[in-house]
Coordinates of C-alpha atoms and ligand atoms in Angstrom, one line a residue:
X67 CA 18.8 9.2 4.4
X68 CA 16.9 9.0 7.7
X69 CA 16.6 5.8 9.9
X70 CA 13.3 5.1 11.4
X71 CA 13.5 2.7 13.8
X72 CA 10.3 0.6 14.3
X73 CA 9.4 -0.3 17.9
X74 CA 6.0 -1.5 17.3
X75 CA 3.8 2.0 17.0
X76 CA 0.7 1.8 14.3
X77 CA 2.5 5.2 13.2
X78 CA 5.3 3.8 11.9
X79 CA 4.6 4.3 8.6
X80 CA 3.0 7.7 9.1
X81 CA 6.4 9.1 10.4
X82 CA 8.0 7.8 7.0
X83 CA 5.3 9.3 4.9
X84 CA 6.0 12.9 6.5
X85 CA 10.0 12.8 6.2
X86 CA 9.0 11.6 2.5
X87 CA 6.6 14.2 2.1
X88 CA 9.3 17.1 3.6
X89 CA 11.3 15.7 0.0
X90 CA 13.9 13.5 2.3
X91 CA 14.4 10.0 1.7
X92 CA 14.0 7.5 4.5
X93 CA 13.6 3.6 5.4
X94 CA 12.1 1.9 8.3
X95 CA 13.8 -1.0 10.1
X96 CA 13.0 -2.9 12.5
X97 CA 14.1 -1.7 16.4
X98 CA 16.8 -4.5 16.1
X99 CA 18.0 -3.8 12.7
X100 CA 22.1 -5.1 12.9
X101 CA 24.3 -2.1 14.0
X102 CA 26.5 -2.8 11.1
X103 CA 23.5 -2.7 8.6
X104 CA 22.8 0.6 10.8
X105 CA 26.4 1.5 10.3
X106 CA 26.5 1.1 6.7
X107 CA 23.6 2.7 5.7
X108 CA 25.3 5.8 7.0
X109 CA 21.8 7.9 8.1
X110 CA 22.1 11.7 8.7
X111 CA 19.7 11.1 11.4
X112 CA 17.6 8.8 13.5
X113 CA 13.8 8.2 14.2
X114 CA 12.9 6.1 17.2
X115 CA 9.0 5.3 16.8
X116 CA 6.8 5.0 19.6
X117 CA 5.5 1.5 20.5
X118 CA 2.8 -0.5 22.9
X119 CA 5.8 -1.5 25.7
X120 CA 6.4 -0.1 28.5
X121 CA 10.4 0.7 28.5
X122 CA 10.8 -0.8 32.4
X123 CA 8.8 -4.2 31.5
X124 CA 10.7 -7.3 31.0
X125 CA 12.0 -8.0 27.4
X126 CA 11.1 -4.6 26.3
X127 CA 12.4 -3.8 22.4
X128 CA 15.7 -2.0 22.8
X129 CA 18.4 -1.3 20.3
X130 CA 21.5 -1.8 20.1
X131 CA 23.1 0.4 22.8
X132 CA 26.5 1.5 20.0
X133 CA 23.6 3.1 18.1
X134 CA 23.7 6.3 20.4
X135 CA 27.3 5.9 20.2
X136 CA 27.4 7.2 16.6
X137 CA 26.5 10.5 17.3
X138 CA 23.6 11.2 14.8
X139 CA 21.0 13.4 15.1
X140 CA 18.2 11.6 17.2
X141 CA 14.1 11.9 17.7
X142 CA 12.5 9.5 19.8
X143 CA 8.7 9.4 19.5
X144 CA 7.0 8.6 22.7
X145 CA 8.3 5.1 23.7
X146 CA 11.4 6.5 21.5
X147 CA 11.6 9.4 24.6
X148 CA 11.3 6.9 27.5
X149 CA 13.9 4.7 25.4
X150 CA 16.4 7.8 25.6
X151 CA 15.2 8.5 29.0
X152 CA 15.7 5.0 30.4
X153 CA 19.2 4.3 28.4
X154 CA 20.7 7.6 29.4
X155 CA 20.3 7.2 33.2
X156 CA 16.8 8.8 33.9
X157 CA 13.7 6.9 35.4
X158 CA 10.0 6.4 33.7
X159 CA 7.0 5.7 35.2
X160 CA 3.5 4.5 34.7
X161 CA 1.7 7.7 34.8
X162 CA -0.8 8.9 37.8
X163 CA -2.6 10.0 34.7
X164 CA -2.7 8.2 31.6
X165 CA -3.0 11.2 28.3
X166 CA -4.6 9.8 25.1
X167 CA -6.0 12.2 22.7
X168 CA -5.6 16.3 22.7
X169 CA -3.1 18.1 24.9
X170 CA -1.8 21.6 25.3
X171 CA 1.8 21.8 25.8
X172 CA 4.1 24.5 26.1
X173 CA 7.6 25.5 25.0
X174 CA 9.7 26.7 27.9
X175 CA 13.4 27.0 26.2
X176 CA 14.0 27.9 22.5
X177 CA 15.3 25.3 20.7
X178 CA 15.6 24.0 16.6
X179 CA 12.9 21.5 17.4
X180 CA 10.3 24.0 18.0
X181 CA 11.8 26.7 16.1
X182 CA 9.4 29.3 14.3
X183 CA 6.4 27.6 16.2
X184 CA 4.1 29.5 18.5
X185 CA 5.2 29.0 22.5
X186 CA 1.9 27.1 22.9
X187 CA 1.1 24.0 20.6
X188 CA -1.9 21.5 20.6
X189 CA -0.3 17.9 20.0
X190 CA -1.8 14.0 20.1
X191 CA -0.5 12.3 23.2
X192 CA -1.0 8.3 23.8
X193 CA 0.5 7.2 26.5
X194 CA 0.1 5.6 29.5
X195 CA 4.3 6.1 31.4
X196 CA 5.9 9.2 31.0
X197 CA 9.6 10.4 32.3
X198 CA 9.8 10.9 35.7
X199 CA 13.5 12.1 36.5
X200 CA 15.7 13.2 33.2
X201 CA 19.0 11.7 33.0
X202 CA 21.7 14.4 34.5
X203 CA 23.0 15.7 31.2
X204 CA 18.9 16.3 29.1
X205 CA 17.3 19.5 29.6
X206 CA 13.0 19.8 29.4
X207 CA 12.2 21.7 26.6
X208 CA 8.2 22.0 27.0
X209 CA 5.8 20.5 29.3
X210 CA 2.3 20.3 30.3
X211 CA 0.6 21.2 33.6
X212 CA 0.5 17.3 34.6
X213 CA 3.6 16.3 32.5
X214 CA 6.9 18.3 33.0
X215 CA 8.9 16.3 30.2
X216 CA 7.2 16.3 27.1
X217 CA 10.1 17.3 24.9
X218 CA 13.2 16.8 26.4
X219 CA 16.8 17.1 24.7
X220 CA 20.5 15.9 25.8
X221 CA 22.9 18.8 26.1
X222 CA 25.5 19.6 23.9
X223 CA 23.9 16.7 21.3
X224 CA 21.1 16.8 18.8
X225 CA 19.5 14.0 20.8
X226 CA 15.5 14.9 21.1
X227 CA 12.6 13.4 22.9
X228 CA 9.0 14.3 22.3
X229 CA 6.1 12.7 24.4
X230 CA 3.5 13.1 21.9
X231 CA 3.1 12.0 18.6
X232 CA 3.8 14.7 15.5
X233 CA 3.5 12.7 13.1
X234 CA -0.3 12.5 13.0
X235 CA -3.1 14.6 11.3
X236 CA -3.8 16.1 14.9
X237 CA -0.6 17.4 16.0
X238 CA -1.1 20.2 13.2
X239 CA 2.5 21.5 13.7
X240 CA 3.8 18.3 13.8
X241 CA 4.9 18.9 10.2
X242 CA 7.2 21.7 11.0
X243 CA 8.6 19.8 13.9
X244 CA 9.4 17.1 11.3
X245 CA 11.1 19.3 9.2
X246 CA 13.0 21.4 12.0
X247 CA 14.4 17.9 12.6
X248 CA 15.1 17.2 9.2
X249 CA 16.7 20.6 8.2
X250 CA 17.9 22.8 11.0
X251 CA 19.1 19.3 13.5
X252 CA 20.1 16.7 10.6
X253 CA 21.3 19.2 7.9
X254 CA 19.2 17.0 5.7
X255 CA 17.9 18.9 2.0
X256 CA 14.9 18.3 0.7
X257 CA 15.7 16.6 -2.7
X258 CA 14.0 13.4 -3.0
X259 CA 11.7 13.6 -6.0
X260 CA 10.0 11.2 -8.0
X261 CA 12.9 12.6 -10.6
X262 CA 15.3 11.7 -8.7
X263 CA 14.6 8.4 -7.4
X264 CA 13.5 6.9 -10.7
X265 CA 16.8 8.1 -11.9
X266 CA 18.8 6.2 -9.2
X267 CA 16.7 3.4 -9.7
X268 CA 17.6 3.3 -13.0
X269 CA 21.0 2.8 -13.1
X270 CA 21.2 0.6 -9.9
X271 CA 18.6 -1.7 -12.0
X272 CA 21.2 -1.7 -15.0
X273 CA 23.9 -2.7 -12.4
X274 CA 22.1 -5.4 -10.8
X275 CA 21.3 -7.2 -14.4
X276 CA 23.6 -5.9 -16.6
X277 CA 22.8 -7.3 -20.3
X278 CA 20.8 -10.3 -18.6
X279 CA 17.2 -10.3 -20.0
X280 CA 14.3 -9.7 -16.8
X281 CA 10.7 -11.3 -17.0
X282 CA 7.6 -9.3 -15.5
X283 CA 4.0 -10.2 -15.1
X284 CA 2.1 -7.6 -16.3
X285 CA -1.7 -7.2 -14.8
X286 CA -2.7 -4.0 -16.4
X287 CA -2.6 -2.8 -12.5
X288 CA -1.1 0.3 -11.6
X289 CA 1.9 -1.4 -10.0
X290 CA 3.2 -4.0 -12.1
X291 CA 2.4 -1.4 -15.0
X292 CA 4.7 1.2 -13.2
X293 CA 7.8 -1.0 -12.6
X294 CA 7.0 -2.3 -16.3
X295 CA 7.8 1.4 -17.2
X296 CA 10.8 2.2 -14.7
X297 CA 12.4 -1.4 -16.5
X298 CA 11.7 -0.6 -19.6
X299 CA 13.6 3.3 -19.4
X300 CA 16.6 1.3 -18.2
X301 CA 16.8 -1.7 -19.9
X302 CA 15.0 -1.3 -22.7
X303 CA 14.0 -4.3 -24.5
X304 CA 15.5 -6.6 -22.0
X305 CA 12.7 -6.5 -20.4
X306 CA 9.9 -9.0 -21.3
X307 CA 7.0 -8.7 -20.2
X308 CA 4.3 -11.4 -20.0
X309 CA 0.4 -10.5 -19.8
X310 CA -1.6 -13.8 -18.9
X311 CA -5.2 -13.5 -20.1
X312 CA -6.9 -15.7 -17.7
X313 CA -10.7 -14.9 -19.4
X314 CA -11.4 -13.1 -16.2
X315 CA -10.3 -9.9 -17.1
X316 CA -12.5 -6.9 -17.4
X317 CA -13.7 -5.3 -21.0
X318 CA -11.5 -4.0 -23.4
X319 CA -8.0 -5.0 -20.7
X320 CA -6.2 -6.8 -23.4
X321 CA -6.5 -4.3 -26.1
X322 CA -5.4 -1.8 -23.2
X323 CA -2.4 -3.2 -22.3
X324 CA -1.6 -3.7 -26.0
X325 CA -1.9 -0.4 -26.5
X326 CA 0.2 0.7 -23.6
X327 CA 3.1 -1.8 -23.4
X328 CA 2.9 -3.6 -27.0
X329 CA 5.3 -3.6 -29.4
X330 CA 4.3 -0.1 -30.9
X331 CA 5.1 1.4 -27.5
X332 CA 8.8 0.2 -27.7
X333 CA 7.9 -2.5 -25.5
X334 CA 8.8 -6.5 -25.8
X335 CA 5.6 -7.7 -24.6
X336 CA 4.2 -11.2 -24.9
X337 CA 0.1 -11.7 -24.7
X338 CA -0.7 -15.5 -23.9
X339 CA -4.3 -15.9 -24.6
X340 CA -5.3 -18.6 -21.8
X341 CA -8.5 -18.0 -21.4
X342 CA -9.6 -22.0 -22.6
X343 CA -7.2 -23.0 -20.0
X344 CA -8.5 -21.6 -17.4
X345 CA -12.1 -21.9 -17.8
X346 CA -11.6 -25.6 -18.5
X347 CA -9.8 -25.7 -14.9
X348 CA -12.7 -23.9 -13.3
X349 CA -15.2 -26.2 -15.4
X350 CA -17.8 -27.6 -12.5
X351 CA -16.2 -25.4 -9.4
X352 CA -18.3 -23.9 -7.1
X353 CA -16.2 -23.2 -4.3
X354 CA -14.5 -19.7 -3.7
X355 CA -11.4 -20.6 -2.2
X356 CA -11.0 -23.6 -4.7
X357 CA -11.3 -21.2 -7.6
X358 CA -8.8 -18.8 -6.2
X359 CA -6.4 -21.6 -5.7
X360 CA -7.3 -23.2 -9.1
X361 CA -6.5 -19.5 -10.6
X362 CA -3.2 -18.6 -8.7
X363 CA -2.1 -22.5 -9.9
X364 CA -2.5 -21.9 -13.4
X365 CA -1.5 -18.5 -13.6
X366 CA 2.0 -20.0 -11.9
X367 CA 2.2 -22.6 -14.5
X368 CA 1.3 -20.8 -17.9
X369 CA 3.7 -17.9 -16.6
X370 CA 6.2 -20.9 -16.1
X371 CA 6.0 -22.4 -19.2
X372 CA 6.4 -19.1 -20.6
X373 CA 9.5 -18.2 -19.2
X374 CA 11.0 -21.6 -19.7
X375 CA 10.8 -20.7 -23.9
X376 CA 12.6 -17.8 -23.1
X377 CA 15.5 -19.6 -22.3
X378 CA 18.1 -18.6 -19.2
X379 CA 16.5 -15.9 -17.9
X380 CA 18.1 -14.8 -14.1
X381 CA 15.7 -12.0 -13.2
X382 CA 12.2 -11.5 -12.5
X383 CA 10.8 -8.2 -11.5
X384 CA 8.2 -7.9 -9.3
X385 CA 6.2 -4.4 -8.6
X386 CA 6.2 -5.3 -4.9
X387 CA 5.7 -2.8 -2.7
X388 CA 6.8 -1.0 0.5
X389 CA 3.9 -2.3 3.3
X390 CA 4.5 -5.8 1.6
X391 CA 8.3 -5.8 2.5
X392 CA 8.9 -3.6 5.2
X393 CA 10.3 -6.0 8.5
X394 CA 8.4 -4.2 10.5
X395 CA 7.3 -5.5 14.5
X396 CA 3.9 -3.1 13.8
X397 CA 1.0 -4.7 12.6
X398 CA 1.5 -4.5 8.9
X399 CA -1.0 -2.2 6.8
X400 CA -3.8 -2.7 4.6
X401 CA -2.3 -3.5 1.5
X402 CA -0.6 -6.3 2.8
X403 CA -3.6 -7.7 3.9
X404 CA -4.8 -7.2 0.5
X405 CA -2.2 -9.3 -1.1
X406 CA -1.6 -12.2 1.2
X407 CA -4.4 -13.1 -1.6
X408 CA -2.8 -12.4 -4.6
X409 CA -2.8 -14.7 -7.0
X410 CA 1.1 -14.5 -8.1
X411 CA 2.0 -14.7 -4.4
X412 CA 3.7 -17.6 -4.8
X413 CA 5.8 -16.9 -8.4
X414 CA 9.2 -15.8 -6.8
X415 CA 9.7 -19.0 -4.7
X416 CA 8.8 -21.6 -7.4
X417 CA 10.8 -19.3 -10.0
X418 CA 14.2 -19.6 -8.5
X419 CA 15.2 -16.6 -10.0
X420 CA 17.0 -13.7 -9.0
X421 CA 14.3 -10.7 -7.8
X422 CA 14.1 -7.2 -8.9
X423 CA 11.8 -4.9 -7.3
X424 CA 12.3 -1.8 -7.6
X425 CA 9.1 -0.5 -6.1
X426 CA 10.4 -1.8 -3.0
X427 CA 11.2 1.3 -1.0
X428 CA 7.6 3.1 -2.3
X429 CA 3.8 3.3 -1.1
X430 CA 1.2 3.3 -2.8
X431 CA 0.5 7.0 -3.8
X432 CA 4.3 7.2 -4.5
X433 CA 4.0 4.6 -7.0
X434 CA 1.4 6.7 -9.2
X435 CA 3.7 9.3 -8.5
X436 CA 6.7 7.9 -10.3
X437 CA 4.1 6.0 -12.7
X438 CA 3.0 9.9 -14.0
X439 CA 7.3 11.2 -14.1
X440 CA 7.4 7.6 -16.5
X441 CA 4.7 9.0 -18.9
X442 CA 2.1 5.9 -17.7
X443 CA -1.4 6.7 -18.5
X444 CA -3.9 8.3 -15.6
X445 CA -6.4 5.7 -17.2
X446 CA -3.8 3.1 -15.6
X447 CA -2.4 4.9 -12.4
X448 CA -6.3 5.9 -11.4
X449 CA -8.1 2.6 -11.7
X450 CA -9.9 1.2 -8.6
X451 CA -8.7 -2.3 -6.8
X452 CA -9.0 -5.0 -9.1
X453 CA -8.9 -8.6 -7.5
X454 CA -6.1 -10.9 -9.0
X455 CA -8.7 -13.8 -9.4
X456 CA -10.9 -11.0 -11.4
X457 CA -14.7 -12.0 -12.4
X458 CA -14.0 -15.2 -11.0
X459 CA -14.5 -13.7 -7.3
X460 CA -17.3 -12.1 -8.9
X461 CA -20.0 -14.9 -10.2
X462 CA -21.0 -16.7 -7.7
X463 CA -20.5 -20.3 -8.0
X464 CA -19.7 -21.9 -11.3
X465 CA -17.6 -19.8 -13.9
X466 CA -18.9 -20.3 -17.6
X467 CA -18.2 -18.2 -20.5
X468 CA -22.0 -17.0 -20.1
X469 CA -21.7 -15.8 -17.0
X470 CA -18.9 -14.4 -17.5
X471 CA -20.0 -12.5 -20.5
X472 CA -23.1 -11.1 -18.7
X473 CA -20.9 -9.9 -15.4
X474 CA -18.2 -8.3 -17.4
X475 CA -21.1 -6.6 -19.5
X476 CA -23.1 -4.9 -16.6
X477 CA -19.2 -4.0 -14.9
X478 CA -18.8 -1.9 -18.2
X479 CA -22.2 -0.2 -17.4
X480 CA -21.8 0.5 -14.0
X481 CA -17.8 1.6 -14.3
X482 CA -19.4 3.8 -17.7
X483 CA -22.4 5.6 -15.4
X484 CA -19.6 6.0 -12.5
X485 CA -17.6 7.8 -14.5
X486 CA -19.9 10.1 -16.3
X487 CA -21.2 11.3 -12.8
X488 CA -17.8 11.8 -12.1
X489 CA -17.6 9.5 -9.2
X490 CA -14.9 6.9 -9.9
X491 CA -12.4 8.4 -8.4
X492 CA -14.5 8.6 -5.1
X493 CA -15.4 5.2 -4.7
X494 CA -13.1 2.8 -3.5
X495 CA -14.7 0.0 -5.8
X496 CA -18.1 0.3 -8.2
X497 CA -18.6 -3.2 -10.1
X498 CA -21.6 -5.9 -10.6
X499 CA -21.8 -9.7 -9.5
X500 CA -23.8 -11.7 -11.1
X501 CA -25.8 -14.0 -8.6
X502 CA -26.2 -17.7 -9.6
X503 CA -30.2 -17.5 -9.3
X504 CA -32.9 -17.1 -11.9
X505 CA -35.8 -14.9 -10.9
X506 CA -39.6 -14.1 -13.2
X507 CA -39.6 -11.4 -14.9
X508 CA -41.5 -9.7 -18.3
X509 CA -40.3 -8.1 -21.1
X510 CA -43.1 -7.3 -23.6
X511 CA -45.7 -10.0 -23.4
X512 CA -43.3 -12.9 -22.2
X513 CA -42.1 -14.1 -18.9
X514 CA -38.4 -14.5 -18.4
X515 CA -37.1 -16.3 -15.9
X516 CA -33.1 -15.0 -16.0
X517 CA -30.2 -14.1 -13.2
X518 CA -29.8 -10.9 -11.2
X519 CA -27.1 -8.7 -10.7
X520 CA -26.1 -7.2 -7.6
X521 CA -24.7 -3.6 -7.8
X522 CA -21.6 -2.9 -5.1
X523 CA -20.4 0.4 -4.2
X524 CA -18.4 1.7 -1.7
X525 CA -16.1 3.9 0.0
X526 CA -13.2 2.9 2.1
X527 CA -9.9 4.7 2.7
X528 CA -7.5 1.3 3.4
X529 CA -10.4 -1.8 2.1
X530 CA -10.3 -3.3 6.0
X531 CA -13.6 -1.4 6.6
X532 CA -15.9 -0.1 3.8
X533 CA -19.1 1.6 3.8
X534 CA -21.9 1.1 1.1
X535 CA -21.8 4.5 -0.9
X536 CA -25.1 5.9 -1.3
X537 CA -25.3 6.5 -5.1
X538 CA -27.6 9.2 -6.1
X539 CA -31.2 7.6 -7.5
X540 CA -30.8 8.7 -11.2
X541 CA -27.6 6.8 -11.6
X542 CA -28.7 3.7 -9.7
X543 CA -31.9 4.1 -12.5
X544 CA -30.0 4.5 -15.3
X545 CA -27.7 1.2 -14.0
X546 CA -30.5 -0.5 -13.1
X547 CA -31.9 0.0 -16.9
X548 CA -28.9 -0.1 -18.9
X549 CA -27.9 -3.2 -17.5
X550 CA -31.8 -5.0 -17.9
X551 CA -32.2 -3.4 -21.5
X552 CA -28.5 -4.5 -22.4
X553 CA -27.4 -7.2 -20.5
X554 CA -28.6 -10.5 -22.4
X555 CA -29.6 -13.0 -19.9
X556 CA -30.3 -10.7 -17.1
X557 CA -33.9 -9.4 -15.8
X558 CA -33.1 -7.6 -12.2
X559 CA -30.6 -5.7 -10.5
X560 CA -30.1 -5.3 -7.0
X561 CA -28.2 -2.8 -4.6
X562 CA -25.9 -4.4 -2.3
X563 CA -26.4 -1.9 1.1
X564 CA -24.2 -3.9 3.6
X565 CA -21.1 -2.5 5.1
X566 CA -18.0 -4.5 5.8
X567 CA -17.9 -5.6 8.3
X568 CA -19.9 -8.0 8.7
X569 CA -20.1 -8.4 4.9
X570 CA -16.8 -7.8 2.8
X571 CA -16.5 -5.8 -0.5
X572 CA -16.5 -8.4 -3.0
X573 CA -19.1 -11.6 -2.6
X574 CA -16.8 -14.1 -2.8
Ligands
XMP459 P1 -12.8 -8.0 0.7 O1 -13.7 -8.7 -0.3 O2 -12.0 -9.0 1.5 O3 -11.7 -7.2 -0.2 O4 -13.5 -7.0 1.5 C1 -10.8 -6.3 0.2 C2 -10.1 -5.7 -1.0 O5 -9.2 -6.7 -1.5 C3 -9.6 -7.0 -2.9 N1 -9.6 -8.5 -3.0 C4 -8.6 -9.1 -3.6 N2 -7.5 -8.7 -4.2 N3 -7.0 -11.0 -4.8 C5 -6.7 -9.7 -4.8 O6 -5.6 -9.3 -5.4 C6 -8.1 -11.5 -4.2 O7 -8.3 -12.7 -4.2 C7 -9.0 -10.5 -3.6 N4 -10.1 -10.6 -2.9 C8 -10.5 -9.3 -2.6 C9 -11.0 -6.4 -3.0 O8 -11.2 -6.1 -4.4 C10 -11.0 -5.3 -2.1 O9 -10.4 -4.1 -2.6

C-alpha cells in the first residue's frame, strides 16, 4: 500500500483517488499519524501532500523525523518538497514571486519520475515559498525560468520533490508522474480491483464476527444497500437487516427493497412498518429542525427496540464511508457535510455495539463500483441524493398523510418525465415540494382553491453549490400538467430558479 500523508492541502483526497485509479491501494493519515502505526502498516511508498503552512513558520506540521529513516520510496507534493528540503538541510523561502495557476517547467536530468514524458511539461503550481538552496546530497531535476527547484530528488534514494501539484485535472501528465512513482520508484503493481478488495473484505468481515449475528439499517440508499450486499456474500444470513418505513419514503421504496434484499433474495431482512409512529410524532410540527430531530429520535428508538428482540447481537454494520472517517487536518469534503445531517448519525454511540464498516476505506464512486462486482441493481447504485428525513424536509410545515400523499405523487411524475428525457443521471436532484399555501384556481366550471407545488432541479458536482438546471419547456409542460391533471389536491406548479447559494437544494 501507499501512505499519504495529509498536511492540510484541499488535494488530499485527489492524490488518493489517482494512486486508486493507477489500480494501487492507498490510505491517508494524518501528517502525525504514530510512527509505529506508520511502521506497521509496512507502505511501499510514501506521499507527503501539500498544505497551507509555510515550512519555516512556527508550529508548522512536521512528521515524525524516523519516518525518512525507513527508507521508502518518498514524494513530497509542494509543502511535501519544502518539508524534504527543510528536514534534509536546505533552506526555503517566501518567494520574490508567488506561482498559482499554469506553469511551464522543464526536465533537465532523466530520471523515473519524469520517465517517457516530453522534456517540457505544463503543470499547476500554488505556492507562495519555494526551495531556495537544496540540501548537499538532492540534485534539481527540472525547473522553471523563475524557480530552479521544481522537482528535486536526494541522491542515491528514491526520495522525490515536486513544486507543483500532479495530482490535479491541470497538470495533464500528472497521471503518468503518479504512476512512474507508483511503478518504476515503489515497485508497486497495479492490482487493486473492486475484485479484489471485496474479496479481502470478505474474509476480514468473517474474522472480525465469526458466527456472531450483525444488524444493518437498510435505507434503500446506494451505501447501506452495498455493504448490505458485501455482508451478506460473507456471512450470509447472519446478517439482519432492518428497513424502518418512516412514511416518508418515496413511491414504490418498500416493495423495492423487498424485492432486492427480502427473503426471496437469500436475504434475512426485517420491514418494520412505522409509518403511524412517526406521523403521530410529527402530528402539529412545523418547525424544520424539530422535525429532523423528531425523525432521527424515532428512527434511533424503533431501530432500538428492534435489535433488542434480536437478542445479544455484538455487531452493527454501518455503510460509512471514506470522507466521513478519514482523520484528516484538510477541510473535510462534501459528503461529510452532507451527513453531519443524517438521521442515523447518532445509532453507533447509543448502540454500544461493536462497528463494522467495511466501506470504510472507499469513496463514493468506488462504492457503486464494488455495489455492480456484488450484483446490486443500477436502479439502486444510480439513484440521486435522497435526504434521510425524506418528504418530511420536503412539505413545508406540518406533515399529514395528505400532504404527504400529494408530494410523493408529483415526486413520481417529475422523477418519471426525468427519466424518459433521459436526464436523471444529469441532475444532481429532480423532485417536488409541496408548499403549505392554497391558491384559486378552475377546473371545468368550478373554482378550486388547492396547494402548489414547486418543481427543483439542479446540477451540482459535490451539493455545496448547485445551479438551477434549465429544463427544456416540453418537459416542464408535461410536469406542470401531469402533476395538475393527476395530483388530487393540487391546482399549480411552480419552477424553483434559485441557485444555492443563497438558497439551498431542498426547502427545508
Ligand atoms: P441542502 O438542502 O443543504 O442539501 O442544499 C445538500 C444536500 O444534502 C441533502 N440533504 C440531506 N441529506 N439528511 C440527509 O441525509 C438531511 O437532513 C438532508 N438535508 C439535505 C440534500 O438532498 C442535498 O443533496
Amino acid at each position: 500500500m501507499i501512505l499519504i500523508l495529509d498536511f492540510g492541502s484541499q488535494y488530499t483526497q485527489l492524490i488518493a483517488r489517482r494512486v486508486r485509479e493507477a489500480g494501487v491501494y492507498c490510505e491517508i493519515h494524518p501528517y502525525n499519524y504514530p510512527f509505529g502505526k506508520i511502521a506497521a502498516l509496512r507502505p511501499k511508498g510514501v506521499v507527503l501532500s501539500g498544505g497551507p503552512a509555510s515550512v519555516y513558520a512556527n508550529r508548522s506540521p512536521r512528521p515524525d523525523g524516523r519516518l525518512f529513516g525507513l527508507n521508502v520510496p518518498t514524494l513530497g507534493i509542494c509543502y511535501g518538497l519544502q518539508l524534504l528540503v527543510t528536514h534534509f538541510g536546505g533552506h526555503v523561502v517566501k518567494s520574490r514571486k508567488r506561482e498559482y495557476g499554469p506553469a511551464e517547467i522543464g526536465v533537465t536530468q532523466d530520471n523515473e519520475l519524469f520517465r517517457g514524458l516530453p522534456r517540457t511539461l505544463n503543470v499547476w503550481m500554488s505556492h507562495g515559498d519555494a526551495a531556495e538552496k537544496l540540501p548537499e546530497d538532492f540534485v534539481p531535476l527540472a525547473q522553471t525560468p523563475s524557480a530552479p527547484y521544481v522537482a528535486i530528488r536526494q541522491k542515491n534514494t528514491n526520495v522525490f520533490g515536486v513544486q507543483f501539484h500532479p495530482e490535479v485535472h491541470h497538470t495533464p501528465q500528472g497521471k503518468e508522474i503518479i504512476a512512474n512513482f507508483l511503478f518504476r520508484v515503489c515497485g508497486e503493481k497495479p492490482d487493486w480491483t473492486m475484485a479484489s478488495f471485496a474479496e479481502t473484505q470478505v474474509q476480514s468481515i468473517r474474522r472480525q464476527v465469526g458466527r456472531e449475528k450483525v444488524i444493518l439499517a437498510l435505507s434503500g440508499g446506494v451505501d447501506s444497500s452495498v455493504a448490505a450486499a458485501l455482508l451478506h456474500r460473507a456471512i450470509g444470513r447472519q446478517l439482519h437487516c432492518i428497513f424502518v418505513d418512516n412514511g416518508l419514503l418515496r413511491a414504490g421504496e418498500r416493495e423495492r427493497v423487498r424485492k432486492i434484499f427480502g427473503a426471496a433474495a437469500g436475504y434475512e431482512t426485517e420491514i418494520v412498518d412505522a409509518r403511524k409512529r412517526f406521523l403521530k410524532k410529527l402530528k402539529g410540527v412545523a418547525d424544520p429542525e424539530r422535525k429532523r430531530k423528531i425523525i432521527g429520535r424515532e428512527f434511533i428508538s424503533v431501530f432500538e427496540e428492534r435489535a433488542r428482540r434480536l437478542k445479544g447481537v455484538k455487531y452493527l454494520a454501518q455503510g460509512t464511508l471514506y470522507p466521513d472517517v478519514i482523520e484528516s487536518v484538510s477541510v473535510k469534503g462534501p459528503s461529510a457535510t452532507i451527513k453531519t445531517h443524517h438521521n442515523v448519525g447518532g445509532l453507533p454511540a447509543r448502540m454500544r455495539m461493536t462497528l463494522v464498516e467495511p466501506l470504510r476505506f472507499l469513496f463514493k464512486d468506488e462504492v457503486r463500483a464494488l455495489g455492480r462486482e456484488l450484483g446490486v441493481p443500477e436502479e439502486i447504485l444510480l439513484r440521486q441524493p435522497f435526504p434521510g428525513p425524506g418528504l418530511a424536509v420536503r412539505i413545508l410545515g406540518e406533515v399529514t398523510e395528505e400532504k404527504l400523499r400529494k408530494v410523493r405523487e408529483a415526486d413520481l411524475i417529475v422523477e418519471q418525465e426525468i427519466r424518459a428525457v433521459g436526464l436523471y443521471q444529469k441532475l444532481w436532484q429532480a423532485f417536488a415540494v409541496l408548499l403549505p399555501v392554497n391558491s384559486v384556481g378552475v377546473m371545468g366550471d368550478e373554482r378550486t382553491y388547492e396547494n402548489a407545488i414547486v418543481v427543483r432541479a439542479v446540477n451540482s458536482v459535490d451539493a455545496m453549490t448547485a445551479d438551477w438546471a434549465r429544463l427544456p419547456e416540453e418537459v416542464l409542460s408535461k410536469i406542470s400538467s401531469r402533476i395538475i391533471n393527476e395530483v388530487r389536491g393540487v391546482n399549480r406548479v411552480a419552477y424553483d430558479i434559485s441557485s444555492k447559494p443563497p438558497a439551498t437544494i431542498e426547502w427545508e
